[in-house]
Structures are given as C-alpha cells and as structure tokens.
Coordinates of C-alpha atoms (C1' of nucleotides) in Angstrom, one line a residue:
Chain A
M14 CA 50.4 -34.4 -0.7
P15 CA 51.8 -34.2 -4.7
R16 CA 55.5 -34.0 -5.2
K17 CA 56.9 -32.4 -7.8
R18 CA 54.8 -29.4 -9.4
S19 CA 55.5 -26.9 -12.3
L20 CA 53.7 -24.2 -10.8
T21 CA 53.7 -22.7 -7.3
T22 CA 49.9 -21.1 -6.5
D23 CA 51.1 -17.6 -6.3
Q24 CA 52.4 -18.4 -10.0
L25 CA 48.7 -19.1 -10.5
A26 CA 47.3 -16.6 -8.9
A27 CA 49.8 -14.3 -10.6
A28 CA 48.3 -15.4 -14.4
A29 CA 44.6 -14.8 -13.1
L30 CA 45.3 -11.6 -12.0
A31 CA 47.1 -10.7 -15.0
V32 CA 43.8 -11.8 -16.9
V33 CA 41.5 -10.0 -14.8
D34 CA 43.5 -6.6 -14.9
R35 CA 43.9 -7.0 -18.5
D36 CA 40.5 -8.3 -20.1
G37 CA 38.4 -8.1 -16.6
L38 CA 36.6 -10.7 -14.4
A39 CA 33.9 -11.2 -16.9
V40 CA 37.0 -13.2 -18.9
L41 CA 38.5 -14.9 -15.7
T42 CA 37.8 -18.4 -16.9
M43 CA 40.3 -21.5 -16.6
R44 CA 40.5 -22.2 -20.1
T45 CA 41.9 -18.3 -20.5
V46 CA 44.2 -19.0 -17.0
A47 CA 44.9 -22.1 -18.5
Q48 CA 46.1 -19.9 -22.1
E49 CA 48.1 -17.6 -19.9
L50 CA 50.2 -19.9 -18.5
N51 CA 50.5 -22.2 -22.0
M52 CA 48.7 -25.3 -20.1
G53 CA 45.9 -27.5 -20.4
T54 CA 43.1 -26.6 -19.2
M55 CA 42.4 -29.0 -16.6
S56 CA 46.6 -29.0 -15.3
L57 CA 44.8 -26.4 -13.2
Y58 CA 43.2 -28.4 -11.3
R59 CA 46.1 -30.1 -10.4
Y60 CA 46.6 -26.6 -8.1
V61 CA 43.0 -26.0 -7.6
T62 CA 40.0 -27.9 -6.7
D63 CA 37.7 -25.2 -7.9
R64 CA 37.0 -22.5 -9.5
E65 CA 36.0 -20.7 -6.6
Q66 CA 39.5 -21.8 -5.0
L67 CA 41.1 -20.1 -7.9
E68 CA 38.8 -16.6 -7.9
R69 CA 40.1 -17.0 -3.6
L70 CA 43.6 -17.4 -4.6
V71 CA 43.4 -13.9 -6.2
V72 CA 41.8 -12.5 -3.3
E73 CA 44.8 -13.6 -1.4
L74 CA 47.5 -12.3 -3.9
V75 CA 46.0 -9.0 -3.7
L76 CA 45.5 -8.8 0.8
G77 CA 48.9 -10.7 1.1
G78 CA 50.8 -7.5 -0.3
V79 CA 49.2 -5.8 2.5
D80 CA 50.8 -5.1 5.8
F81 CA 48.2 -5.6 8.3
T82 CA 50.3 -4.6 11.8
V83 CA 48.4 -1.7 13.1
P84 CA 50.5 1.7 12.4
D85 CA 52.6 3.5 15.4
L86 CA 50.0 6.8 15.4
P87 CA 49.2 9.1 17.8
T88 CA 44.9 8.4 17.5
W89 CA 43.4 5.3 17.1
Q90 CA 41.4 6.9 14.3
E91 CA 44.5 7.5 12.9
R92 CA 45.4 4.1 12.9
I93 CA 42.4 3.0 11.7
A94 CA 42.2 5.5 9.0
E95 CA 45.8 4.2 7.9
L96 CA 45.0 0.1 7.8
C97 CA 42.1 1.1 5.6
E98 CA 44.5 3.4 3.7
R99 CA 46.9 0.6 3.0
I100 CA 43.8 -1.8 2.1
R101 CA 42.2 0.8 -1.0
L102 CA 46.2 1.5 -2.0
A103 CA 46.6 -3.1 -2.6
V104 CA 42.9 -2.7 -4.2
Q105 CA 43.2 0.3 -6.6
A106 CA 45.8 -1.4 -8.5
H107 CA 43.3 -4.1 -9.5
P108 CA 39.9 -2.6 -9.5
A109 CA 38.5 -5.3 -11.5
M110 CA 38.8 -8.0 -9.2
V111 CA 36.8 -5.7 -5.9
P112 CA 33.8 -8.1 -6.6
L113 CA 36.0 -11.0 -5.9
L114 CA 36.4 -9.5 -2.3
L115 CA 33.3 -9.1 -1.9
V116 CA 31.9 -13.0 -3.3
H117 CA 34.8 -14.7 -0.6
R118 CA 35.0 -11.9 1.8
H119 CA 34.1 -15.0 4.4
A120 CA 36.7 -17.7 3.6
S121 CA 39.5 -15.4 2.9
P122 CA 42.1 -15.4 5.5
G123 CA 43.8 -11.8 4.0
V124 CA 40.0 -10.3 5.2
R125 CA 40.3 -12.0 8.5
R126 CA 43.3 -10.4 9.5
S127 CA 42.7 -7.3 8.3
G128 CA 39.6 -7.9 10.9
E129 CA 41.4 -8.6 13.4
A130 CA 43.7 -5.6 12.7
M131 CA 40.9 -3.0 12.9
L132 CA 39.5 -5.0 15.8
S133 CA 42.4 -4.9 18.1
V134 CA 42.5 -1.0 17.4
L135 CA 38.8 -0.3 18.4
A136 CA 39.4 -2.8 21.2
G137 CA 42.9 -0.8 22.5
A138 CA 40.6 2.4 21.7
G139 CA 38.0 1.4 24.3
F140 CA 35.2 -0.3 22.4
A141 CA 33.5 -3.2 23.9
G142 CA 31.0 -5.7 23.4
E143 CA 27.9 -4.5 21.2
R144 CA 29.4 -1.0 20.1
R145 CA 32.8 -2.7 18.9
V146 CA 30.0 -5.0 16.9
I147 CA 28.6 -1.8 15.3
A148 CA 31.5 0.1 14.9
F149 CA 33.5 -2.4 13.1
R150 CA 30.2 -3.4 11.0
A151 CA 30.4 0.8 9.7
L152 CA 33.8 0.4 8.8
V153 CA 33.4 -2.6 6.5
S154 CA 30.5 -1.3 4.8
Y155 CA 31.6 1.7 4.4
L156 CA 35.3 0.3 3.0
I157 CA 33.4 -2.4 1.2
G158 CA 31.0 0.2 -0.4
A159 CA 34.0 2.9 -0.9
L160 CA 36.0 0.2 -3.1
Q161 CA 33.5 -0.7 -5.2
A162 CA 32.5 2.3 -5.8
E163 CA 36.0 3.5 -7.0
G164 CA 36.5 0.0 -8.9
L165 CA 33.1 0.1 -10.3
G166 CA 33.9 3.8 -11.6
P167 CA 34.3 7.0 -10.0
L168 CA 32.2 9.8 -9.6
S169 CA 34.4 11.8 -11.2
G170 CA 34.4 9.9 -14.5
A171 CA 32.5 8.7 -17.2
G172 CA 29.4 8.0 -15.6
T173 CA 29.5 11.4 -13.7
D174 CA 29.5 13.4 -17.4
V175 CA 26.2 11.2 -18.2
L176 CA 24.7 12.0 -14.9
A177 CA 25.4 16.0 -15.6
T178 CA 23.6 15.8 -18.6
L179 CA 20.1 14.7 -16.8
G180 CA 19.5 18.4 -15.2
E181 CA 15.8 18.2 -16.0
Q182 CA 14.7 14.5 -14.9
Y183 CA 17.6 14.9 -11.4
P184 CA 18.7 18.6 -10.6
Y185 CA 20.5 17.7 -7.5
L186 CA 21.9 14.6 -8.9
A187 CA 23.4 16.9 -11.8
E188 CA 24.3 19.2 -9.9
T189 CA 26.4 17.3 -7.4
A190 CA 28.1 15.4 -10.6
V191 CA 29.6 18.8 -11.6
S192 CA 31.2 19.2 -7.8
A193 CA 32.1 15.9 -8.0
R194 CA 34.7 16.5 -11.2
G195 CA 37.3 18.0 -8.3
V196 CA 37.4 15.2 -6.0
T197 CA 40.1 12.8 -6.2
P198 CA 39.6 8.9 -5.8
Q199 CA 41.5 9.4 -2.7
R200 CA 40.1 12.2 -1.0
E201 CA 36.5 10.8 -1.3
F202 CA 37.6 7.9 0.1
G203 CA 39.7 9.4 3.2
E204 CA 37.4 11.8 3.8
G205 CA 34.2 9.8 3.9
L206 CA 35.9 7.6 6.6
A207 CA 37.1 10.3 8.4
L208 CA 32.9 11.7 8.7
L209 CA 32.6 8.1 10.1
L210 CA 35.4 8.0 12.6
R211 CA 34.2 11.6 13.3
G212 CA 30.6 9.7 14.5
L213 CA 32.2 7.1 16.2
T214 CA 33.1 7.3 20.1
P215 CA 33.8 3.9 22.6
Chain B
M10 CA 6.6 -0.8 -31.2
P11 CA 4.9 -4.1 -31.2
R12 CA 1.5 -4.4 -31.2
K13 CA 0.0 -7.3 -28.8
R14 CA 2.7 -9.1 -26.3
S15 CA 1.4 -11.9 -24.1
L16 CA 3.7 -10.1 -21.2
T17 CA 4.0 -7.1 -19.3
T18 CA 7.8 -6.6 -18.3
D19 CA 6.6 -6.6 -14.9
Q20 CA 5.3 -10.0 -15.4
L21 CA 9.1 -10.9 -17.1
A22 CA 10.6 -9.1 -14.5
A23 CA 8.5 -10.7 -11.5
A24 CA 9.3 -14.4 -12.9
A25 CA 13.1 -13.4 -12.8
L26 CA 12.5 -12.5 -9.4
A27 CA 10.7 -14.9 -8.2
V28 CA 13.9 -17.5 -9.9
V29 CA 16.3 -15.9 -8.1
D30 CA 14.1 -15.6 -4.4
R31 CA 13.5 -19.5 -5.0
D32 CA 17.5 -21.0 -6.2
G33 CA 19.5 -18.0 -6.0
L34 CA 21.4 -15.9 -8.3
A35 CA 23.1 -18.2 -10.1
V36 CA 20.5 -20.2 -11.0
L37 CA 19.2 -16.8 -13.3
T38 CA 19.2 -17.6 -16.9
M39 CA 17.4 -16.9 -19.9
R40 CA 16.5 -20.8 -20.0
T41 CA 15.2 -20.9 -16.1
V42 CA 13.3 -17.8 -16.6
A43 CA 11.6 -19.0 -19.9
Q44 CA 10.4 -21.7 -18.1
E45 CA 9.3 -20.2 -15.1
L46 CA 7.0 -18.5 -18.0
N47 CA 6.2 -21.7 -19.8
M48 CA 8.1 -20.2 -23.1
G49 CA 10.7 -21.1 -25.0
T50 CA 14.0 -19.3 -23.9
M51 CA 13.7 -17.3 -27.1
S52 CA 11.2 -15.8 -26.7
L53 CA 12.3 -13.3 -23.8
Y54 CA 14.4 -11.5 -26.4
R55 CA 10.8 -10.5 -27.6
Y56 CA 11.1 -8.0 -24.2
V57 CA 14.8 -7.5 -23.5
T58 CA 17.6 -7.1 -25.6
D59 CA 20.2 -9.0 -23.2
R60 CA 20.0 -11.0 -20.5
E61 CA 21.7 -7.8 -18.4
Q62 CA 18.4 -5.6 -19.3
L63 CA 16.5 -8.9 -17.7
E64 CA 18.5 -8.4 -14.8
R65 CA 17.9 -4.4 -14.5
L66 CA 14.4 -5.2 -14.9
V67 CA 14.6 -7.4 -11.7
V68 CA 16.3 -4.0 -10.0
E69 CA 13.3 -1.7 -11.2
L70 CA 11.3 -4.1 -9.7
V71 CA 12.8 -4.5 -6.4
L72 CA 13.5 -0.4 -6.5
G73 CA 9.9 0.2 -7.9
G74 CA 8.2 -0.2 -4.9
V75 CA 10.7 1.8 -2.5
D76 CA 8.7 5.4 -2.0
F77 CA 11.6 8.4 -2.1
T78 CA 8.9 11.0 -1.8
V79 CA 11.6 12.9 1.3
P80 CA 9.6 11.7 4.7
D81 CA 8.4 14.5 7.0
L82 CA 10.6 13.9 9.8
P83 CA 12.0 17.0 12.0
T84 CA 15.5 16.5 11.4
W85 CA 17.3 16.0 7.8
Q86 CA 19.4 13.5 9.6
E87 CA 16.5 11.2 10.5
R88 CA 15.0 11.9 7.0
I89 CA 18.3 10.2 5.7
A90 CA 17.7 7.7 7.6
E91 CA 14.0 6.8 6.7
L92 CA 14.8 7.0 3.4
C93 CA 17.4 4.5 3.6
E94 CA 15.3 2.4 6.1
R95 CA 13.1 2.0 3.0
I96 CA 15.4 0.7 0.7
R97 CA 16.7 -1.1 3.2
L98 CA 13.3 -2.9 4.1
A99 CA 12.7 -3.2 0.2
V100 CA 16.1 -5.0 -0.4
Q101 CA 16.0 -7.4 2.6
A102 CA 12.8 -9.2 0.9
H103 CA 15.3 -10.6 -2.0
P104 CA 18.5 -10.6 -0.4
A105 CA 19.7 -12.8 -3.4
M106 CA 19.0 -9.5 -6.1
V107 CA 21.6 -7.5 -3.9
P108 CA 24.2 -8.1 -6.5
L109 CA 22.6 -6.4 -9.1
L110 CA 21.7 -3.2 -7.3
L111 CA 25.9 -3.0 -7.6
V112 CA 26.5 -4.1 -10.9
H113 CA 23.7 -1.9 -12.3
R114 CA 23.6 0.9 -9.8
H115 CA 24.6 3.7 -12.9
A116 CA 22.0 2.6 -15.0
S117 CA 19.2 2.2 -13.0
P118 CA 16.7 4.8 -13.0
G119 CA 15.8 3.3 -9.3
V120 CA 18.9 4.2 -8.1
R121 CA 19.1 7.7 -9.9
R122 CA 15.7 8.2 -7.9
S123 CA 17.2 6.9 -4.6
G124 CA 20.1 9.4 -5.2
E125 CA 18.5 12.6 -6.0
A126 CA 16.3 12.0 -2.9
M127 CA 19.1 11.9 -0.2
L128 CA 20.5 14.5 -1.9
S129 CA 17.8 16.9 -1.6
V130 CA 17.5 15.8 2.1
L131 CA 21.7 17.2 1.9
A132 CA 21.1 19.9 -0.1
G133 CA 18.4 21.0 2.4
A134 CA 20.1 20.8 5.1
G135 CA 22.7 23.3 3.9
F136 CA 25.5 20.9 2.5
A137 CA 26.6 22.4 -0.8
G138 CA 29.3 21.4 -3.5
E139 CA 32.2 19.5 -2.7
R140 CA 30.9 18.6 0.9
R141 CA 27.9 17.3 -0.4
V142 CA 29.8 15.1 -2.8
I143 CA 31.7 13.4 0.2
A144 CA 28.4 13.4 2.3
F145 CA 26.6 12.2 -1.1
R146 CA 29.3 9.6 -1.5
A147 CA 30.3 8.7 1.9
L148 CA 26.4 7.6 2.9
V149 CA 26.0 5.8 -0.4
S150 CA 29.2 3.5 0.4
Y151 CA 28.1 2.9 3.7
L152 CA 24.2 1.9 1.9
I153 CA 25.9 -0.5 -0.6
G154 CA 28.0 -2.1 1.6
A155 CA 25.8 -3.1 4.3
L156 CA 23.4 -3.8 1.8
Q157 CA 25.3 -6.1 0.6
A158 CA 26.9 -7.2 4.1
E159 CA 23.2 -8.1 5.3
G160 CA 22.7 -10.1 2.1
L161 CA 25.8 -12.2 2.0
G162 CA 25.3 -13.4 5.5
P163 CA 24.6 -11.1 8.6
L164 CA 27.3 -10.9 11.1
S165 CA 25.2 -12.4 13.7
G166 CA 24.5 -15.7 11.1
A167 CA 26.4 -19.2 10.5
G168 CA 29.4 -17.2 9.0
T169 CA 29.7 -16.2 12.9
D170 CA 29.8 -19.6 14.1
V171 CA 32.8 -20.0 12.4
L172 CA 34.5 -17.2 13.8
A173 CA 33.7 -17.6 16.7
T174 CA 35.4 -20.8 16.4
L175 CA 39.1 -19.3 15.6
G176 CA 40.2 -18.0 19.1
E177 CA 43.5 -19.0 18.9
Q178 CA 44.2 -17.2 15.0
Y179 CA 42.1 -14.5 15.3
P180 CA 41.0 -13.8 19.0
Y181 CA 39.8 -10.1 18.4
L182 CA 37.5 -11.4 15.6
A183 CA 36.3 -14.7 17.6
E184 CA 34.8 -12.2 20.3
T185 CA 33.4 -9.3 18.6
A186 CA 31.8 -12.3 16.8
V187 CA 30.1 -14.0 20.4
S188 CA 29.2 -10.3 20.9
A189 CA 27.4 -9.8 17.5
R190 CA 25.5 -12.8 18.1
G191 CA 22.5 -10.5 19.6
V192 CA 22.6 -7.8 17.4
T193 CA 19.8 -8.2 14.1
P194 CA 20.9 -6.9 11.0
Q195 CA 18.0 -3.7 11.3
R196 CA 19.7 -2.4 14.5
E197 CA 23.3 -3.1 12.5
F198 CA 22.1 -1.0 10.0
G199 CA 20.7 1.9 11.9
E200 CA 23.4 2.1 14.0
G201 CA 26.0 2.1 12.1
L202 CA 24.4 4.5 9.8
A203 CA 23.6 6.7 12.5
L204 CA 27.6 6.8 13.3
L205 CA 27.9 8.0 9.8
L206 CA 25.2 10.7 10.3
R207 CA 26.9 12.1 13.5
G208 CA 30.0 12.5 11.7
L209 CA 28.2 14.4 9.3
T210 CA 28.1 18.3 9.2
P211 CA 27.0 20.5 6.9
Chain C
dA23 C1' 2.5 -10.1 -35.8
dC24 C1' 4.7 -13.0 -32.5
dC25 C1' 6.9 -16.7 -30.8
dT26 C1' 10.7 -20.7 -31.2
dG27 C1' 13.8 -24.9 -32.6
dA28 C1' 18.4 -26.2 -34.2
dA29 C1' 22.7 -24.1 -33.4
dC30 C1' 27.1 -21.5 -32.3
dA31 C1' 30.7 -20.3 -28.9
dC32 C1' 31.2 -20.2 -25.3
dC33 C1' 31.6 -22.6 -19.4
dG34 C1' 33.2 -25.3 -15.3
dT35 C1' 33.8 -30.3 -14.7
dT36 C1' 34.2 -35.2 -14.9
dC37 C1' 36.8 -38.8 -16.1
dA38 C1' 40.0 -41.8 -19.0
dA39 C1' 43.9 -41.9 -20.9
dG40 C1' 48.6 -40.5 -22.0
dT41 C1' 54.0 -39.5 -20.3
Chain D
dA16 C1' 53.7 -38.7 -10.6
dC17 C1' 51.7 -35.1 -13.3
dC18 C1' 49.3 -33.5 -16.8
dT19 C1' 45.7 -33.3 -20.6
dG20 C1' 42.5 -34.3 -24.4
dA21 C1' 37.3 -35.3 -25.2
dA22 C1' 33.1 -35.5 -23.8
dC23 C1' 29.2 -33.6 -20.8
dA24 C1' 26.0 -30.9 -19.8
dC25 C1' 25.6 -26.4 -19.0
dC26 C1' 25.9 -20.7 -20.8
dG27 C1' 24.1 -16.3 -24.2
dT28 C1' 22.5 -15.2 -28.2
dT29 C1' 21.9 -15.4 -34.0
dC30 C1' 19.2 -16.7 -37.2
dA31 C1' 15.9 -18.9 -40.2
dA32 C1' 11.8 -21.2 -39.6
dG33 C1' 7.2 -21.7 -38.0
dT34 C1' 2.1 -20.1 -36.7

DNA sequence: ACCTGAACACCGTTCAAGT
DNA sequence: ACCTGAACACCGTTCAAGT
C-alpha cells in the first residue's frame, strides 16, 4: 500500500474517458492519458499495472453511475426494461467506449452488479434453473448487441443513407433503411427489448 | 489492374485467418501474416491497401462460406432461425475473429447479404415499415450479442466457474452460473433466439 | 511488373535513476 | 515515497530501391 498519491483512480479513469470521448478509442494510449494529466507516461503505472486495467477503470467509471437497485414497478417486464434503459442512458453518453464493455465484461464489478440485478428480477418472476439461464443470456446478448449497434452508428445515421443507395443489389436493405430514418435509438432499443420480453415466460 | 500476382486475395485472407485461429486476434499483424506466407511484410500492400482491408478479407472469408438462400421451411420463424444458425455455425469455427464481424459490420458484403436474406423473410411474413425496422434490428442485436458472448467465452466455460465462487457477493449470479453448466452454446443460442421470435408478430 | 528492405512515427512496458 | 526518462521490442505505413 503506497502512501500518498497525487491522483485518485477516479481522476485517472476520468482522464482516460475524456480522451476516448474526445478522440475515440483508437487514441486511448498510456501516453495520451498521461498527457491529459500532464504527467510522465510511466507515472500511470503507479496507479495501474496494465493498459488493460486502465480500460477496466473506464468501464467502472461509466457503469459506476448506474443505479442497479431494482425499480419499484408493477410488472417484472417493466423492471427489466427500466434496468436496461438505465444502462443504455449511461453508456449512450460515451458511445466510443462501448467496445470496452464487451472486452471486459467478465472482469468488471459493474457488469456483475447489473447481472445480479437482472437475475434477481427474473428469479422473482419465477424463472428458475436452465430457463433462467436462457432468459438471462438472451437479455444480455440483446443488450450488448443493441448497445454496440447504437455506439457504432445508429440505423438512422450516415450508414443508413449509404444502404438506401444500394437499391439494386439489396432491395430490402434499401427499403428498410428508408423506414429506419424515423426510428430514434431510444425507440429502437426499447421496442426491440419489448419484443424479447414479450416472448419471455417463466 | 496489375498483371500477375503470386497470391489470390483468398489465400491472403486464409493466411490471416490461420494466424487468428492459431494465435488469436491480438497477434494479427501485417508482419505475422507476411511471415505466414513467407513474404516480406510490404508485399501484402500489393493486395491490400490497409490493415483494415485485410481484416475485411477475413470477415468475407468466414461469411463467404455461408449459404444465404432462404431455406424452404414451413414457418418464417424457422426460416429466420435456420439462417441465424448457419451464421452461428460458420462463425463458431473461428471464434477469435468475432470482434472483426462487429467492427466491419457496415462495410462487409457478407454482412449485407445476410441482412438482405433476413429482411426478405420478414417482409414475406408481413412485416412492413417501422415494424420491420424494429424486428430486424432486434434480431441483429441478438445475433451480434450472442455470437460475441459465445466467442468471448460461453457461460458454461471457465468464467462461469469463477462466477460460481462469488456466492456471497452475487448470489443469483453464482446460482445461475451453476445451472448454466448444462447449457450448450447451441442450445443457448437457439432457445434465446426462439424467445425473441416468440415475441415477434407482424 | 512485381516485390521488399530501410526508415519513420508510433505502441506498451522494463528498469534504473531522479527528487 | 513517489515520479519519470531512456531504452527495448514491438506496431502500421511511406518511400525509394531492388529484381
């Protein structure tokens, strides 16, 4: 245990997140973070053993702001949806870091807390054994996929305009891309999740 | 158009995929691929403008083997499920490259062909307008999330044993991890998708 | 015409030295 | 005790040169 540090790990994480938010994940580097803090590059290794650990700190910072207490809502579907929406909101503010959520999804306390909260809702709803496993994994898969899709560029964004151009080769893709223009990321996320929840039964 | 090349792009992609399969995505490097082919590093730039393009070739190689003709099955749900399962099978053989699918999901013809096939099934089932957008995106989100989850380590793998240890802090996570041991990746993928399909109505 | 080595501007990290 | 510069083994890529 070292004595006195000029930095908290939160400040370090905040600096890293600032770099990612401003310049993207590709620019996240021990050197760029050190610069952000006006320190020597090697000073970061006082706080972090690894670049990997620095990334994990970013994940924790983003997920740390999320309230994972189970919301007091009438149905379990609404409780799950609200938990997912809280996560979406926290992540949406930092779209560039979404890939880090996936890479570190095993080692992160924040990810675990979120899983525990979702599982407690499922268990309370009567999901047990392998049924619970399947339901949980389906929800997590959807959540991860949807967050990533949103982060990498919504269907209503620039990529969609390109797709709308490819009418000859991909008629359905083009047609669907046009319809997608009216769908906000929040609706897309929420209504997609609602579809999955509709199929879930304990 | 250059005249004579000692390599096809398929051979180049195969060499890159071999490196990824053997040593992981982190080792994929212009230098390692060149070594795999017994060429100078810079020779790769005869075939590829970029490291990014090399990665795209890998994506195309994996997705190129997938049959995206709509299967002749009784219900549209079965048709979607079969298309998804074909993708899962192709990708499963090369779990380390899954992140590439996501990074290049916009620029890849293979990804587009898969989207076109799924959309044609949805359209045939009566999905139109924004309903089709939501359904399609939900399916893609699930697919991406599930493939990634499988690639990064199934719930029934080593990570699960660790989770089962954390009983005090995360009781539900621990309990669910134990139940997860009996669930194969294929069942997890298929039954999770079935849940989503159950919630889908045109 | 096709291929490639040297060189440049970057990485993460070790290690020995500064204050 | 805390911090850091030099150095090492790597990257992707430019460019001029080899055959």
